[in-house]
CSV table of C-alpha atoms in Angstrom, one decimal:
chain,number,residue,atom,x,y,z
A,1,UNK,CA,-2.2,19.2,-15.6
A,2,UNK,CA,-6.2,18.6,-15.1
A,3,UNK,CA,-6.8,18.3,-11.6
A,4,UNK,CA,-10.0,18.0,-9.2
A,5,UNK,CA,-11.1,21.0,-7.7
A,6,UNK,CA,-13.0,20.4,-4.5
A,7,UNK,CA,-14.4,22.9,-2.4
A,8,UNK,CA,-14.0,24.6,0.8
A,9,UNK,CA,-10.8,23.3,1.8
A,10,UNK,CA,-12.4,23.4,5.4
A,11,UNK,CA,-15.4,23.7,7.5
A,12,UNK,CA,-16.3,24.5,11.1
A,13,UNK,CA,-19.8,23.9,12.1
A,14,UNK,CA,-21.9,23.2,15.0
A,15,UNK,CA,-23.8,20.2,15.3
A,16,UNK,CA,-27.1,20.0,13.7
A,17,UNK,CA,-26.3,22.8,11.2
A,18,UNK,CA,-26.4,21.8,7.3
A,19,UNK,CA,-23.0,21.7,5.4
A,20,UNK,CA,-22.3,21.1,1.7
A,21,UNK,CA,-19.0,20.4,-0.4
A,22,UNK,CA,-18.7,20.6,-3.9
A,23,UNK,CA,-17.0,19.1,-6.2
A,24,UNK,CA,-16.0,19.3,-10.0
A,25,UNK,CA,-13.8,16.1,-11.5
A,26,UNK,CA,-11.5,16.5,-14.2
A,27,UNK,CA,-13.1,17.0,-17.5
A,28,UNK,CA,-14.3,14.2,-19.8
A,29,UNK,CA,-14.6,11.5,-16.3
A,30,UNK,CA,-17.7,9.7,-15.9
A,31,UNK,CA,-16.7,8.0,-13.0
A,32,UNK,CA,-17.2,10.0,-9.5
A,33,UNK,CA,-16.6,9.1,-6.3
A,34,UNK,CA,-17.1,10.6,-2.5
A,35,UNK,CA,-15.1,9.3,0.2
A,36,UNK,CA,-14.7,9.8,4.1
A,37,UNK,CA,-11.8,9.9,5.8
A,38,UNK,CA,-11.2,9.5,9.4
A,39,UNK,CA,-8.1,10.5,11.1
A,40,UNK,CA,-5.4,7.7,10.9
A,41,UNK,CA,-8.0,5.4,8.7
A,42,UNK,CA,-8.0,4.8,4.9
A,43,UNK,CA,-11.0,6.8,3.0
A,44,UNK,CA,-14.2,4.4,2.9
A,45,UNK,CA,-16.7,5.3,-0.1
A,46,UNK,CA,-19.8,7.0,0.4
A,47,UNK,CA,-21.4,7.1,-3.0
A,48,UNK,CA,-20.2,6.4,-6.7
A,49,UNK,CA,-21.9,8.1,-9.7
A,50,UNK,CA,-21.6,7.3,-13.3
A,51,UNK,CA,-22.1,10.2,-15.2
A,52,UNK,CA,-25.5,11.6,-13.3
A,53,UNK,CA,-26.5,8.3,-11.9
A,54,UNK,CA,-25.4,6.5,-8.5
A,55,UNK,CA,-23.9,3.8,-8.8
A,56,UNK,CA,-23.0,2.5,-5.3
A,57,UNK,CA,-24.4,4.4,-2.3
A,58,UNK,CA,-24.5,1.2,0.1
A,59,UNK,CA,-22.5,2.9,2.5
A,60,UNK,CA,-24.1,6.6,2.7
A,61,UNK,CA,-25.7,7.3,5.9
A,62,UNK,CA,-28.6,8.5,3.7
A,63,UNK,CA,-31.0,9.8,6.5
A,64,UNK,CA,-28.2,12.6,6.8
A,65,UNK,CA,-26.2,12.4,4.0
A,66,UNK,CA,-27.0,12.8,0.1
A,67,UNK,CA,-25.3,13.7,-2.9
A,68,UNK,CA,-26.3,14.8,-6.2
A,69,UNK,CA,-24.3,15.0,-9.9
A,70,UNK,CA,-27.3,16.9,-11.5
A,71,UNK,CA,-25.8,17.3,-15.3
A,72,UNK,CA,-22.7,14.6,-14.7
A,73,UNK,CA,-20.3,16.7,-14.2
A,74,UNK,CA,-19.4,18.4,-10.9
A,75,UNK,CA,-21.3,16.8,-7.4
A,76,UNK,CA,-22.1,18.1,-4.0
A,77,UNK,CA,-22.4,16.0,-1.2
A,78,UNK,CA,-24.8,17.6,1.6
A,79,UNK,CA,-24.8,16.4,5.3
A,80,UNK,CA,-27.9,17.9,7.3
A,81,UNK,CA,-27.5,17.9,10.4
A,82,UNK,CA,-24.0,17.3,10.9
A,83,UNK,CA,-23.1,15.3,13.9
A,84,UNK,CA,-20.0,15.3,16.2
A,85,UNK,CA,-19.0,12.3,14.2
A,86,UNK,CA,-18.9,13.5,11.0
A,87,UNK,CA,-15.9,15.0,11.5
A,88,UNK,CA,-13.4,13.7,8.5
A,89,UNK,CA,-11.7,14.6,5.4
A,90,UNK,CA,-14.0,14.4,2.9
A,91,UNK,CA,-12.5,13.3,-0.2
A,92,UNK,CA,-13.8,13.7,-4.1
A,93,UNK,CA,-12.0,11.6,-6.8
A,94,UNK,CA,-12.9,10.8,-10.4
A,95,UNK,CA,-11.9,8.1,-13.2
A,96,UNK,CA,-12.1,8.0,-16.8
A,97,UNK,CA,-14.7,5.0,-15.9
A,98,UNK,CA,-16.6,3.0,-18.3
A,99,UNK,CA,-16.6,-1.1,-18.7
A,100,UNK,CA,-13.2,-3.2,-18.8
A,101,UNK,CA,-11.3,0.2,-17.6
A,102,UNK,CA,-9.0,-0.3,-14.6
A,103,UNK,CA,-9.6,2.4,-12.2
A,104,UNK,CA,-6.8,4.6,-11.5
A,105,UNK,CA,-8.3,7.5,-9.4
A,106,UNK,CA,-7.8,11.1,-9.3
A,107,UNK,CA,-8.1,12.7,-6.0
A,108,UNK,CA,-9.1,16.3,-4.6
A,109,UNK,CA,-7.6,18.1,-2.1
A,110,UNK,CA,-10.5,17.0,0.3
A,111,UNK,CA,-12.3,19.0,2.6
A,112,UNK,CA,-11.5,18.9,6.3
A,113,UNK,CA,-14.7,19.5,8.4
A,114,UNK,CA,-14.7,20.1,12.0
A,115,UNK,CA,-18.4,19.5,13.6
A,116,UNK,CA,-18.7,21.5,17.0
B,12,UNK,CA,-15.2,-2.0,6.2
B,13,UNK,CA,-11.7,-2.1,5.7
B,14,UNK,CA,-10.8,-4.9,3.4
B,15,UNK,CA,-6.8,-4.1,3.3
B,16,UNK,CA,-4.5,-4.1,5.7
B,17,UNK,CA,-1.0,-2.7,5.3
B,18,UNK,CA,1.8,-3.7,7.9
B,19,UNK,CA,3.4,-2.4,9.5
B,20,UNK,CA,1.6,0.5,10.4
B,21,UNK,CA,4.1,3.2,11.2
B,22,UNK,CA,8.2,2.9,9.7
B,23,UNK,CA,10.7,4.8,10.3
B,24,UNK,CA,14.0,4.5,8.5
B,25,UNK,CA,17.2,6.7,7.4
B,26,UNK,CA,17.4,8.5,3.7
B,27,UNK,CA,18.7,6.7,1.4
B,28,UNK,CA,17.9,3.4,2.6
B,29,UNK,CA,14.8,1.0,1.7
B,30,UNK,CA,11.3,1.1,2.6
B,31,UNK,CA,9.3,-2.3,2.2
B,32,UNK,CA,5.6,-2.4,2.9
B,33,UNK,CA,3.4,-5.0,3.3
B,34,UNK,CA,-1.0,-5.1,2.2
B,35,UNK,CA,-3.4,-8.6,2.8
B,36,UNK,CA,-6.6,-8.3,1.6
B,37,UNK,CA,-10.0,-10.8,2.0
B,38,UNK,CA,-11.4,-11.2,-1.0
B,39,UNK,CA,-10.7,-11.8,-4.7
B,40,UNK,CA,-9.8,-8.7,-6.7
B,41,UNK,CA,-9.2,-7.2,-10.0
B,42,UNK,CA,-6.4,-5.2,-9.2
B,43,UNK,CA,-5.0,-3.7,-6.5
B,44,UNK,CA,-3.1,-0.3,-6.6
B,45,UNK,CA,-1.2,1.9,-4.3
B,46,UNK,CA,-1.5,5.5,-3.0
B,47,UNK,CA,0.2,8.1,-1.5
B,48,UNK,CA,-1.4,10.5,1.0
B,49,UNK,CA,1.4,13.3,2.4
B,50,UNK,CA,-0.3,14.8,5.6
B,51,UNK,CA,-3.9,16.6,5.3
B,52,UNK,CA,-3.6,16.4,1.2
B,53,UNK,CA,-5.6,14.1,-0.9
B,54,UNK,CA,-4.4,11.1,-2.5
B,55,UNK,CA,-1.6,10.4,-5.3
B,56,UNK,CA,-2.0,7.2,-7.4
B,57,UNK,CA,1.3,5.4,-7.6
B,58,UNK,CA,0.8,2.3,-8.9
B,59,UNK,CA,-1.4,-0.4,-10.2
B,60,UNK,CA,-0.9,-4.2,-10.2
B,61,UNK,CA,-3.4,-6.0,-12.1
B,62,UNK,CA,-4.6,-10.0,-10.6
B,63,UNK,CA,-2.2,-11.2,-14.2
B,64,UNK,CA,0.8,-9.7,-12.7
B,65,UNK,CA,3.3,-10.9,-10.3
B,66,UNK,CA,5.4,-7.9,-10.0
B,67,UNK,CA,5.6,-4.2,-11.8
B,68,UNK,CA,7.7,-1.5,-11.3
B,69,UNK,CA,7.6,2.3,-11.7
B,70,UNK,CA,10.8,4.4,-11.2
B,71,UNK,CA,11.9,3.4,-7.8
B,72,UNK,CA,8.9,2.0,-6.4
B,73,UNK,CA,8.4,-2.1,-7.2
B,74,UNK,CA,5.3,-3.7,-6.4
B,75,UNK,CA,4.5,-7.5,-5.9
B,76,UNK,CA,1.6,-9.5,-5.6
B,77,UNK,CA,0.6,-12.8,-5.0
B,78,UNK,CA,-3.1,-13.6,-5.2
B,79,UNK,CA,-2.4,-17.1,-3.6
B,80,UNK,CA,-1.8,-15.5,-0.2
B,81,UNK,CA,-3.5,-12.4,-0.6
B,82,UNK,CA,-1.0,-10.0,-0.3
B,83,UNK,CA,0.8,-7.4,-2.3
B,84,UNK,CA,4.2,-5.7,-1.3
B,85,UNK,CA,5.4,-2.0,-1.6
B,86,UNK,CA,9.4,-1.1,-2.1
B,87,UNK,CA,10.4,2.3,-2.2
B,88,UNK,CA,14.4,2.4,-3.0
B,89,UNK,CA,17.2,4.8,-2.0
B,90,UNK,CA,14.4,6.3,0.2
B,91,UNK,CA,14.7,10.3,0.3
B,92,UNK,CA,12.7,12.7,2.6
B,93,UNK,CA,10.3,13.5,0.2
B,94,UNK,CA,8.9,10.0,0.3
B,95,UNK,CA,7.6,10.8,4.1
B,96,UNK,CA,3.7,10.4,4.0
B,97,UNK,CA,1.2,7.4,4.4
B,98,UNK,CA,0.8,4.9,1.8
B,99,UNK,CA,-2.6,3.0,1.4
B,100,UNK,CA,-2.8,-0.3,-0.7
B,101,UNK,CA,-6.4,-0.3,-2.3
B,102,UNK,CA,-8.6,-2.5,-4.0
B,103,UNK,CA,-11.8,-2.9,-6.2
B,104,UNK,CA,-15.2,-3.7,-3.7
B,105,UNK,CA,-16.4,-5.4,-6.4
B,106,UNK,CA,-14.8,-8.1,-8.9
B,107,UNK,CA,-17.3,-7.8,-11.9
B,108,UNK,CA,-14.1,-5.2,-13.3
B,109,UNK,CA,-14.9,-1.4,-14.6
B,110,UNK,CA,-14.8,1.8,-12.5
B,111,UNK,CA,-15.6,0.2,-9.0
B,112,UNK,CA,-15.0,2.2,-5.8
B,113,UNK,CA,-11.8,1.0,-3.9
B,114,UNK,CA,-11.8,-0.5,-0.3
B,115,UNK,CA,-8.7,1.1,1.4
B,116,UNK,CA,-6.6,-0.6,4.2
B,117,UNK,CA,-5.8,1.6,7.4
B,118,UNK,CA,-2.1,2.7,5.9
B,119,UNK,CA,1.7,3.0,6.6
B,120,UNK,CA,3.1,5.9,7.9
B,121,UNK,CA,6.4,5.8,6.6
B,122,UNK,CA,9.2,8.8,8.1
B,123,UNK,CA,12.3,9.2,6.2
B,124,UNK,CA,14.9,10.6,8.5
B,125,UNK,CA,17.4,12.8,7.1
């Protein structure tokens, strides 16, 4: 069964350091999504892309934060520098997408980072 | 922001019995679906209730909603100790339809005991 692969599963770093998480959605979505999770809250999103394009990035702290889908397929999301409160599951999902589709999601395992 | 809420936010109950959750969201929606999250793992979609629909059901989960009050309802029967995780209700941000990202409520920890 086609899944979404996210990677590292987790990431210590100090604060002010540079981390990155990749992602790769199953094959044939267009839709792709990055959410953050904070412990004992629901996942908020942090930037939707259609194919290679952003859709929604309204809530992306983007002075820190940006993600990139170069070729519309797999997407890394980059924080630089990290701060203490970045610590959260980060959480990649995908959808078949398009117009008039109802959007079941596909979720990754996440990544778990720890900022120092 | 948070646009769902589900209540209550932590249940515990014995295996075998029912588990009924409860969602109210703010604003008009497309459809509203359901996930699972077992602890530190991503999500699991369970089920998806389009703004038509009064009720659907999938297996042993049944699923109401009732865009009147703003609120959709969650029952897991014959509960078993498998079904211990967090369950989010979720909705579209936007209601222009197609892939939108969802707005997720807080969650309900549910704990089956054996």
């Amino acid at each position: 069964e086609a899944e979404v692969a996210q990677s590292p599963r987790y990431k210590i770093t100090e604060k002010s350091q540079a981390v990155a998480f990749w992602c790769d959605p199953i094959s044939g979505h267009a839709t792709l999504y990055w959410y953050r999770q904070i412990l004992g809250q629901g996942p908020e999103l942090l930037v939707q892309f259609q194919d290679e394009s952003v859709v929604d990035d309204s809530q992306l702290p983007k002075d820190r934060f940006s993600a990139e889908r170069l070729k519309g397929v797999d997407s890394t999301l980059k924080i630089q520098p990290a701060e203490l409160g970045d610590s959260a599951m980060y959480l990649c999902a995908s959808s078949p997408g398009g117009l008039n589709s109802y959007n079941e999601q596909f979720f990754g395992p996440g990544t778990r980072l720890t900022v120092l | 922001s948070q646009q769902g809420e589900e209540d209550p936010q932590a249940l515990s109950i014995q295996e075998g019995e029912n588990a009924t959750m409860n969602c109210s969201y703010k604003t008009s929606i497309n459809n509203l679906q359901w996930y699972r999250q077992n602890s530190g793992r991503g999500l699991v979609h369970l089920i998806l209730i389009r703004s038509n629909e009064r009720e659907k059901h999938s297996g042993r989960l049944r699923v109401t909603l009732d865009t009147s009050k703003k609120s959709s309802s969650l029952l897991i029967t014959a509960s078993r100790a498998a079904d211990t995780a967090s369950y989010f209700c979720a909705t579209d941000r936007y209601s222009g339809g197609g892939a939108d990202g969802l707005t997720f409520g807080k969650g309900t920890h549910l704990i089956i005991q054996p």
